[in-house]
Every structure is written in structure tokens, then in C-alpha cells.
């Protein structure tokens, strides 16, 4: 077992490790849906550890040296050096290969054996004794995954369809929808990350005399699914109205402090173009904000709606 094994984890860390596992399980669901594989995630996680330790554990506000970063993160000095070099060249560089379905789609669109001169993907038999086939393409992209497994996953995602004569054709040029990727990225940026920053601030020893507001209010719902859904809709409507009031208050604050009335709009749902525009200037101007979201227990979610 890994460090998650109860015998290997210090008793005081068990609640924290359990909370991290539940958080990462929740996060893994949309990441898998958007085609982000574990290797990509693990590369980013290592880079995040190195970046955080470099910024926070230096002496006299200077970046921490490689040895100290290695000591506090558990990452080898050699790997720390490589990661820091990569971060200087390209902050989002991920060396890990994308997941097999993404590789297969990319090969289908670029390998001359599987597409026409202009990049039009060929229709492929599942298997053949000679010439291009889906099975051969799958073996190029899939590693230890069988062609049948890849066909099933690509058909489930709507990437691959079947012709009347049983050949396979590429229906979409991507494994996950780019619009969902963008919405998830904005939600993580303006929702999850901002909340975690507040949690980080409130758990620092030096912040205990100036804690930021952070509450989670809840109520136990009726046992019947219909009543629970009704109350959920009422709460969602209430929060939408609350959001308008908060946005108006922030607008008033901004108008009273911004020079010449130069103030950004404050009410952008994650995934909107305005949100993306606001993100692009985030590094230039400090932000004061409030996050509002509705939590609904999984027991009340539509059981007929697949998560993937």
C-alpha cells in the first residue's frame, strides 16, 4: 500500500489525508471527463509542489534553494531541478503523454497511413490482414489497452461511429469537448482555487487574528426525492438573487475607490467570455471577491443522468 495506508500514515494526518482523498476523487471525475489523464495530473502536481515550496520556503523573501525544496516536498533534488527549469521555460509544460483515446484521435488525423493528404481521416475496418485498420491504430496509441476497449470508449464519447458495412469512422476531432474544458478551467480558477486560497490563509499561524469569512451552511432535506428537488430549486433561486445583491455591493465598493470610474464588472459566471477576459488581467490588478455556490448531496442528483 501507499502512504494512504492507515499503518503508514501518522494518526494526526488521517483526517487530513481522508479529506484530500475525497477532494481528489471529486476533482478526478471532471478531469477524466475532459481527457486529463493521471500522468498529466501527476506532472502538474509535482510542478505545483515545487512552485509552492520555492515561493514559500526561501530565506529573506528569496526563492528556496533546490535542497530545501526537495526536503519539504519529498521530491528528489534532480527532479526539482528539472521541474524548476521547465517552469522557467514554459509554466504549463507537461511531459507526460496524453491518454490513449486522445493519442489515437491525434494519430488518426495526422498519420498518413490513416488519413488522406488533407488530413481527412480514413474509414477503417476494425481488423484486417493487410493495410490500415483500427486495431493497428489502437496498438500504436493504446499501450496495454486492447483495441476493443479503445473502440468502446471512443464510441461512448461519440468520437467514433460505425458505417453500414461495419467500418469505423472518426466523428469528432477531439476526445473531450473543448467548451467543457474551458468551463471546468474557469470554474476551478474562480471557484475552487479562490476558496482553497482562503482556506490556506485561515490555516496559517500568522493569520489567526485576521481570519477571512468562511462558512458552510446546510440543512437536512426531506427523505422524498421530489421534495428535495423542490427545495433545491428554491435555494438556487435564492442564491441567484443573493449573487445579484453581492455583485451590486462590490460594484459600489469598486466605484467608490477606482479612479475615473474605471472598474471591472464583478458578476461573471464561470465559463463566460467576461470571466476569461477578467482572468487575463488578474495578474495586473488585485482582486477582492466573494464566492457563492450551491451544494447538493449526491443522493439528490438525477440518478438517470450519467456522470461521464
Coordinates of C-alpha atoms in Angstrom, one line a residue:
X1 CA 0.0 0.0 0.0
X2 CA 1.0 3.6 -0.4
X3 CA 1.1 6.4 2.1
X4 CA -2.7 6.3 2.2
X5 CA -2.4 3.0 4.1
X6 CA -3.5 3.7 7.7
X7 CA -0.5 1.9 9.1
X8 CA 1.9 4.2 7.3
X9 CA 0.1 7.5 8.0
X10 CA 0.6 9.3 11.3
X11 CA -2.6 9.2 13.3
X12 CA -2.9 13.0 13.2
X13 CA -2.8 13.0 9.5
X14 CA -5.6 10.5 8.9
X15 CA -8.4 13.1 8.8
X16 CA -6.4 15.4 6.5
X17 CA -5.4 12.5 4.2
X18 CA -9.0 11.3 4.1
X19 CA -10.3 14.8 3.2
X20 CA -7.6 15.0 0.5
X21 CA -8.6 11.7 -1.0
X22 CA -12.3 12.7 -1.1
X23 CA -11.4 16.1 -2.6
X24 CA -9.2 14.5 -5.3
X25 CA -11.9 11.8 -6.0
X26 CA -14.4 14.7 -6.7
X27 CA -11.8 16.5 -8.8
X28 CA -10.9 13.4 -10.8
X29 CA -14.4 13.0 -12.2
X30 CA -14.5 16.1 -14.3
X31 CA -10.8 15.7 -15.2
X32 CA -11.4 12.2 -16.6
X33 CA -14.4 13.5 -18.4
X34 CA -12.2 16.2 -20.0
X35 CA -9.5 13.8 -21.0
X36 CA -6.9 14.7 -18.4
X37 CA -5.0 11.5 -17.5
X38 CA -3.2 10.6 -14.3
X39 CA 0.3 11.1 -15.9
X40 CA -0.6 14.7 -16.8
X41 CA -2.1 15.3 -13.4
X42 CA 0.9 13.8 -11.6
X43 CA 3.3 16.0 -13.6
X44 CA 1.3 19.1 -12.7
X45 CA 1.1 18.1 -9.1
X46 CA 4.9 17.7 -8.8
X47 CA 5.3 21.1 -10.5
X48 CA 2.8 22.7 -8.1
X49 CA 4.7 21.3 -5.1
X50 CA 8.0 22.6 -6.4
X51 CA 6.5 26.0 -7.3
X52 CA 4.8 26.4 -3.8
X53 CA 7.9 25.3 -1.9
X54 CA 10.1 27.6 -4.0
X55 CA 8.0 30.6 -3.3
X56 CA 7.2 30.0 0.4
X57 CA 10.2 28.4 1.9
X58 CA 13.0 30.7 0.9
X59 CA 15.0 32.9 3.3
X60 CA 14.6 36.7 3.3
X61 CA 11.9 36.5 0.6
X62 CA 14.2 34.9 -1.9
X63 CA 13.3 31.6 -3.7
X64 CA 14.1 28.5 -1.7
X65 CA 17.1 26.6 -3.0
X66 CA 16.8 23.1 -4.6
X67 CA 17.9 21.2 -1.4
X68 CA 15.2 22.9 0.7
X69 CA 12.5 22.3 -1.9
X70 CA 13.5 18.7 -2.0
X71 CA 13.4 18.4 1.8
X72 CA 9.9 19.8 2.3
X73 CA 8.3 18.2 -0.7
X74 CA 9.9 14.7 -0.8
X75 CA 10.8 15.2 -4.4
X76 CA 14.3 14.3 -5.4
X77 CA 16.8 17.2 -6.0
X78 CA 17.3 16.0 -9.5
X79 CA 13.6 16.1 -10.2
X80 CA 13.3 19.5 -8.5
X81 CA 16.0 21.0 -10.7
X82 CA 14.4 19.6 -13.8
X83 CA 10.9 20.9 -12.9
X84 CA 12.2 24.4 -12.0
X85 CA 14.0 24.6 -15.3
X86 CA 10.8 23.6 -17.1
X87 CA 8.7 26.1 -15.2
X88 CA 11.1 28.9 -16.3
X89 CA 10.8 27.9 -20.0
X90 CA 7.1 27.1 -20.0
X91 CA 4.9 27.3 -16.9
X92 CA 2.4 24.7 -18.2
X93 CA 4.8 22.3 -19.8
X94 CA 3.7 18.7 -19.1
X95 CA 5.9 16.0 -20.5
X96 CA 3.5 13.1 -19.8
X97 CA 1.8 11.6 -22.8
X98 CA -2.0 12.3 -23.2
X99 CA -4.3 9.4 -22.5
X100 CA -4.7 6.7 -25.1
X101 CA -8.0 7.8 -26.7
X102 CA -6.6 11.3 -27.3
X103 CA -3.4 9.8 -28.8
X104 CA -5.5 7.6 -31.1
X105 CA -7.6 10.5 -32.4
X106 CA -4.4 12.6 -33.0
X107 CA -2.8 9.8 -34.9
X108 CA -5.9 9.2 -37.0
X109 CA -5.8 12.8 -38.1
X110 CA -2.1 13.0 -38.7
X111 CA -0.6 9.7 -39.7
X112 CA -0.5 9.4 -43.5
X113 CA -1.4 5.7 -43.2
X114 CA -4.7 6.6 -41.6
X115 CA -5.7 9.9 -43.2
X116 CA -5.9 11.4 -46.7
X117 CA -3.4 14.1 -47.8
X118 CA -5.6 16.9 -46.5
X119 CA -6.0 15.3 -43.1
X120 CA -9.3 13.7 -43.7
X121 CA -9.4 10.5 -41.6
X122 CA -10.0 7.3 -43.4
X123 CA -12.8 4.9 -42.6
X124 CA -11.2 1.8 -41.1
X125 CA -12.1 -1.8 -40.7
X126 CA -11.8 -3.0 -37.1
X127 CA -9.2 -5.5 -38.1
X128 CA -7.6 -6.6 -41.4
X129 CA -4.8 -8.9 -42.6
X130 CA -3.1 -6.1 -44.6
X131 CA -3.4 -2.4 -44.8
X132 CA -4.6 0.2 -42.2
X133 CA -7.1 -0.9 -39.5
X134 CA -8.5 0.4 -36.3
X135 CA -6.7 -2.4 -34.4
X136 CA -3.3 -1.4 -35.8
X137 CA -4.0 2.2 -35.0
X138 CA -5.1 1.3 -31.5
X139 CA -1.9 -0.7 -30.9
X140 CA 0.1 2.4 -31.9
X141 CA -1.8 4.6 -29.4
X142 CA -3.1 2.4 -26.7
X143 CA -0.1 0.8 -25.0
X144 CA -1.5 -2.1 -23.0
X145 CA -5.2 -1.3 -23.8
X146 CA -7.0 -3.6 -26.2
X147 CA -8.4 -2.3 -29.5
X148 CA -11.9 -3.4 -28.3
X149 CA -11.5 -1.3 -25.1
X150 CA -10.5 1.8 -27.1
X151 CA -13.3 1.4 -29.6
X152 CA -15.8 1.1 -26.8
X153 CA -14.5 4.3 -25.1
X154 CA -14.4 6.3 -28.3
X155 CA -17.9 5.2 -29.3
X156 CA -19.2 6.0 -25.8
X157 CA -17.7 9.5 -26.2
X158 CA -19.2 10.0 -29.6
X159 CA -15.8 10.2 -31.3
X160 CA -16.2 7.1 -33.4
X161 CA -19.2 5.8 -35.4
X162 CA -19.8 2.7 -37.4
X163 CA -20.8 2.6 -41.1
X164 CA -23.4 0.2 -42.5
X165 CA -20.7 -2.1 -43.7
X166 CA -19.0 -2.3 -40.2
X167 CA -16.2 0.1 -40.8
X168 CA -15.2 2.7 -38.2
X169 CA -15.1 6.4 -38.9
X170 CA -13.9 9.3 -36.8
X171 CA -16.9 11.6 -36.0
X172 CA -15.1 14.2 -33.8
X173 CA -11.6 15.6 -33.9
X174 CA -11.3 15.6 -30.1
X175 CA -11.9 13.1 -27.3
X176 CA -13.4 15.7 -24.9
X177 CA -15.4 18.8 -25.7
X178 CA -13.2 22.0 -25.7
X179 CA -16.1 24.1 -24.3
X180 CA -16.4 21.8 -21.3
X181 CA -12.6 22.0 -20.8
X182 CA -12.9 25.8 -20.8
X183 CA -15.8 25.8 -18.4
X184 CA -14.0 23.5 -16.0
X185 CA -10.9 25.6 -16.2
X186 CA -12.8 28.7 -15.3
X187 CA -14.7 27.0 -12.5
X188 CA -11.5 25.7 -11.0
X189 CA -9.8 29.1 -11.3
X190 CA -12.5 31.3 -10.0
X191 CA -14.3 28.8 -7.7
X192 CA -12.1 26.1 -6.3
X193 CA -8.7 27.9 -6.3
X194 CA -10.1 31.0 -4.7
X195 CA -11.7 29.0 -2.0
X196 CA -8.6 27.0 -1.3
X197 CA -6.6 30.2 -1.1
X198 CA -9.0 31.4 1.7
X199 CA -8.6 28.0 3.5
X200 CA -4.8 28.3 3.2
X201 CA -4.9 31.9 4.6
X202 CA -7.1 30.9 7.5
X203 CA -4.9 27.9 8.5
X204 CA -1.7 29.9 8.6
X205 CA -0.5 30.5 12.3
X206 CA 0.1 34.2 11.5
X207 CA -3.4 34.7 10.2
X208 CA -5.3 33.7 13.3
X209 CA -6.1 37.2 14.4
X210 CA -7.4 38.2 11.0
X211 CA -9.4 35.3 9.6
X212 CA -11.4 35.8 6.5
X213 CA -15.1 34.9 6.4
X214 CA -15.6 31.2 5.5
X215 CA -18.7 29.3 6.4
X216 CA -20.7 26.3 5.1
X217 CA -24.4 26.4 5.9
X218 CA -26.6 23.4 5.3
X219 CA -29.9 21.8 6.2
X220 CA -31.1 18.2 6.2
X221 CA -33.6 17.7 3.4
X222 CA -36.8 15.5 3.4
X223 CA -36.4 11.9 2.6
X224 CA -38.5 12.1 -0.6
X225 CA -36.6 12.9 -3.8
X226 CA -39.3 15.2 -5.1
X227 CA -39.4 17.4 -2.0
X228 CA -35.6 17.6 -2.0
X229 CA -35.6 18.7 -5.7
X230 CA -38.2 21.3 -5.0
X231 CA -36.2 22.8 -2.1
X232 CA -33.0 22.7 -4.2
X233 CA -34.7 24.8 -6.9
X234 CA -35.9 27.3 -4.3
X235 CA -32.4 27.6 -2.8
X236 CA -30.8 28.0 -6.2
X237 CA -33.2 30.9 -7.0
X238 CA -32.4 32.5 -3.6
X239 CA -28.7 32.3 -4.3
X240 CA -29.1 33.8 -7.7
X241 CA -30.8 36.8 -6.1
X242 CA -28.2 36.9 -3.4
X243 CA -25.5 36.9 -6.0
X244 CA -27.1 40.0 -7.7
X245 CA -27.0 41.8 -4.3
X246 CA -23.4 40.9 -3.6
X247 CA -22.4 42.0 -7.1
X248 CA -24.2 45.3 -6.6
X249 CA -22.4 45.9 -3.3
X250 CA -19.0 45.1 -4.9
X251 CA -19.8 47.4 -7.8
X252 CA -20.5 50.2 -5.3
X253 CA -17.2 49.5 -3.5
X254 CA -15.3 49.5 -6.8
X255 CA -16.9 52.7 -8.0
X256 CA -16.0 54.5 -4.8
X257 CA -12.3 53.5 -4.9
X258 CA -11.5 53.2 -8.6
X259 CA -10.0 56.3 -10.3
X260 CA -12.2 57.9 -13.0
X261 CA -14.8 55.3 -12.6
X262 CA -12.5 52.7 -14.1
X263 CA -13.9 49.5 -12.6
X264 CA -14.3 45.9 -13.8
X265 CA -17.7 44.2 -13.9
X266 CA -18.0 41.9 -10.9
X267 CA -20.6 39.3 -11.7
X268 CA -19.3 36.7 -14.2
X269 CA -20.5 33.1 -14.0
X270 CA -17.6 30.6 -14.6
X271 CA -17.2 29.8 -18.3
X272 CA -18.3 33.1 -19.6
X273 CA -16.2 35.2 -22.0
X274 CA -16.2 38.0 -19.5
X275 CA -14.7 35.6 -16.9
X276 CA -11.9 34.7 -19.3
X277 CA -11.3 38.4 -20.0
X278 CA -11.1 39.1 -16.3
X279 CA -8.7 36.3 -15.8
X280 CA -6.4 37.7 -18.4
X281 CA -5.9 40.9 -16.3
X282 CA -5.8 39.2 -13.0
X283 CA -2.1 39.5 -12.5
X284 CA -2.3 43.2 -13.2
X285 CA -4.9 44.2 -10.6
X286 CA -5.6 42.8 -7.1
X287 CA -9.0 41.2 -6.5
X288 CA -11.5 41.3 -3.7
X289 CA -14.4 38.9 -4.2
X290 CA -17.0 36.5 -2.8
X291 CA -17.7 33.0 -4.0
X292 CA -21.2 31.7 -3.9
X293 CA -22.2 28.2 -4.9
X294 CA -24.9 25.7 -4.2
X295 CA -24.0 22.3 -2.9
X296 CA -26.4 19.4 -3.4
X297 CA -25.7 16.0 -1.9
X298 CA -25.2 13.2 -4.5
X299 CA -28.3 11.4 -3.2
X300 CA -30.4 14.2 -4.7
X301 CA -28.8 14.2 -8.1
X302 CA -30.5 12.7 -11.1
X303 CA -29.7 9.0 -10.9
X304 CA -30.6 8.6 -14.5
X305 CA -28.0 11.1 -15.7
X306 CA -24.6 9.6 -16.2
X307 CA -21.6 11.4 -14.7
X308 CA -19.5 10.8 -17.8

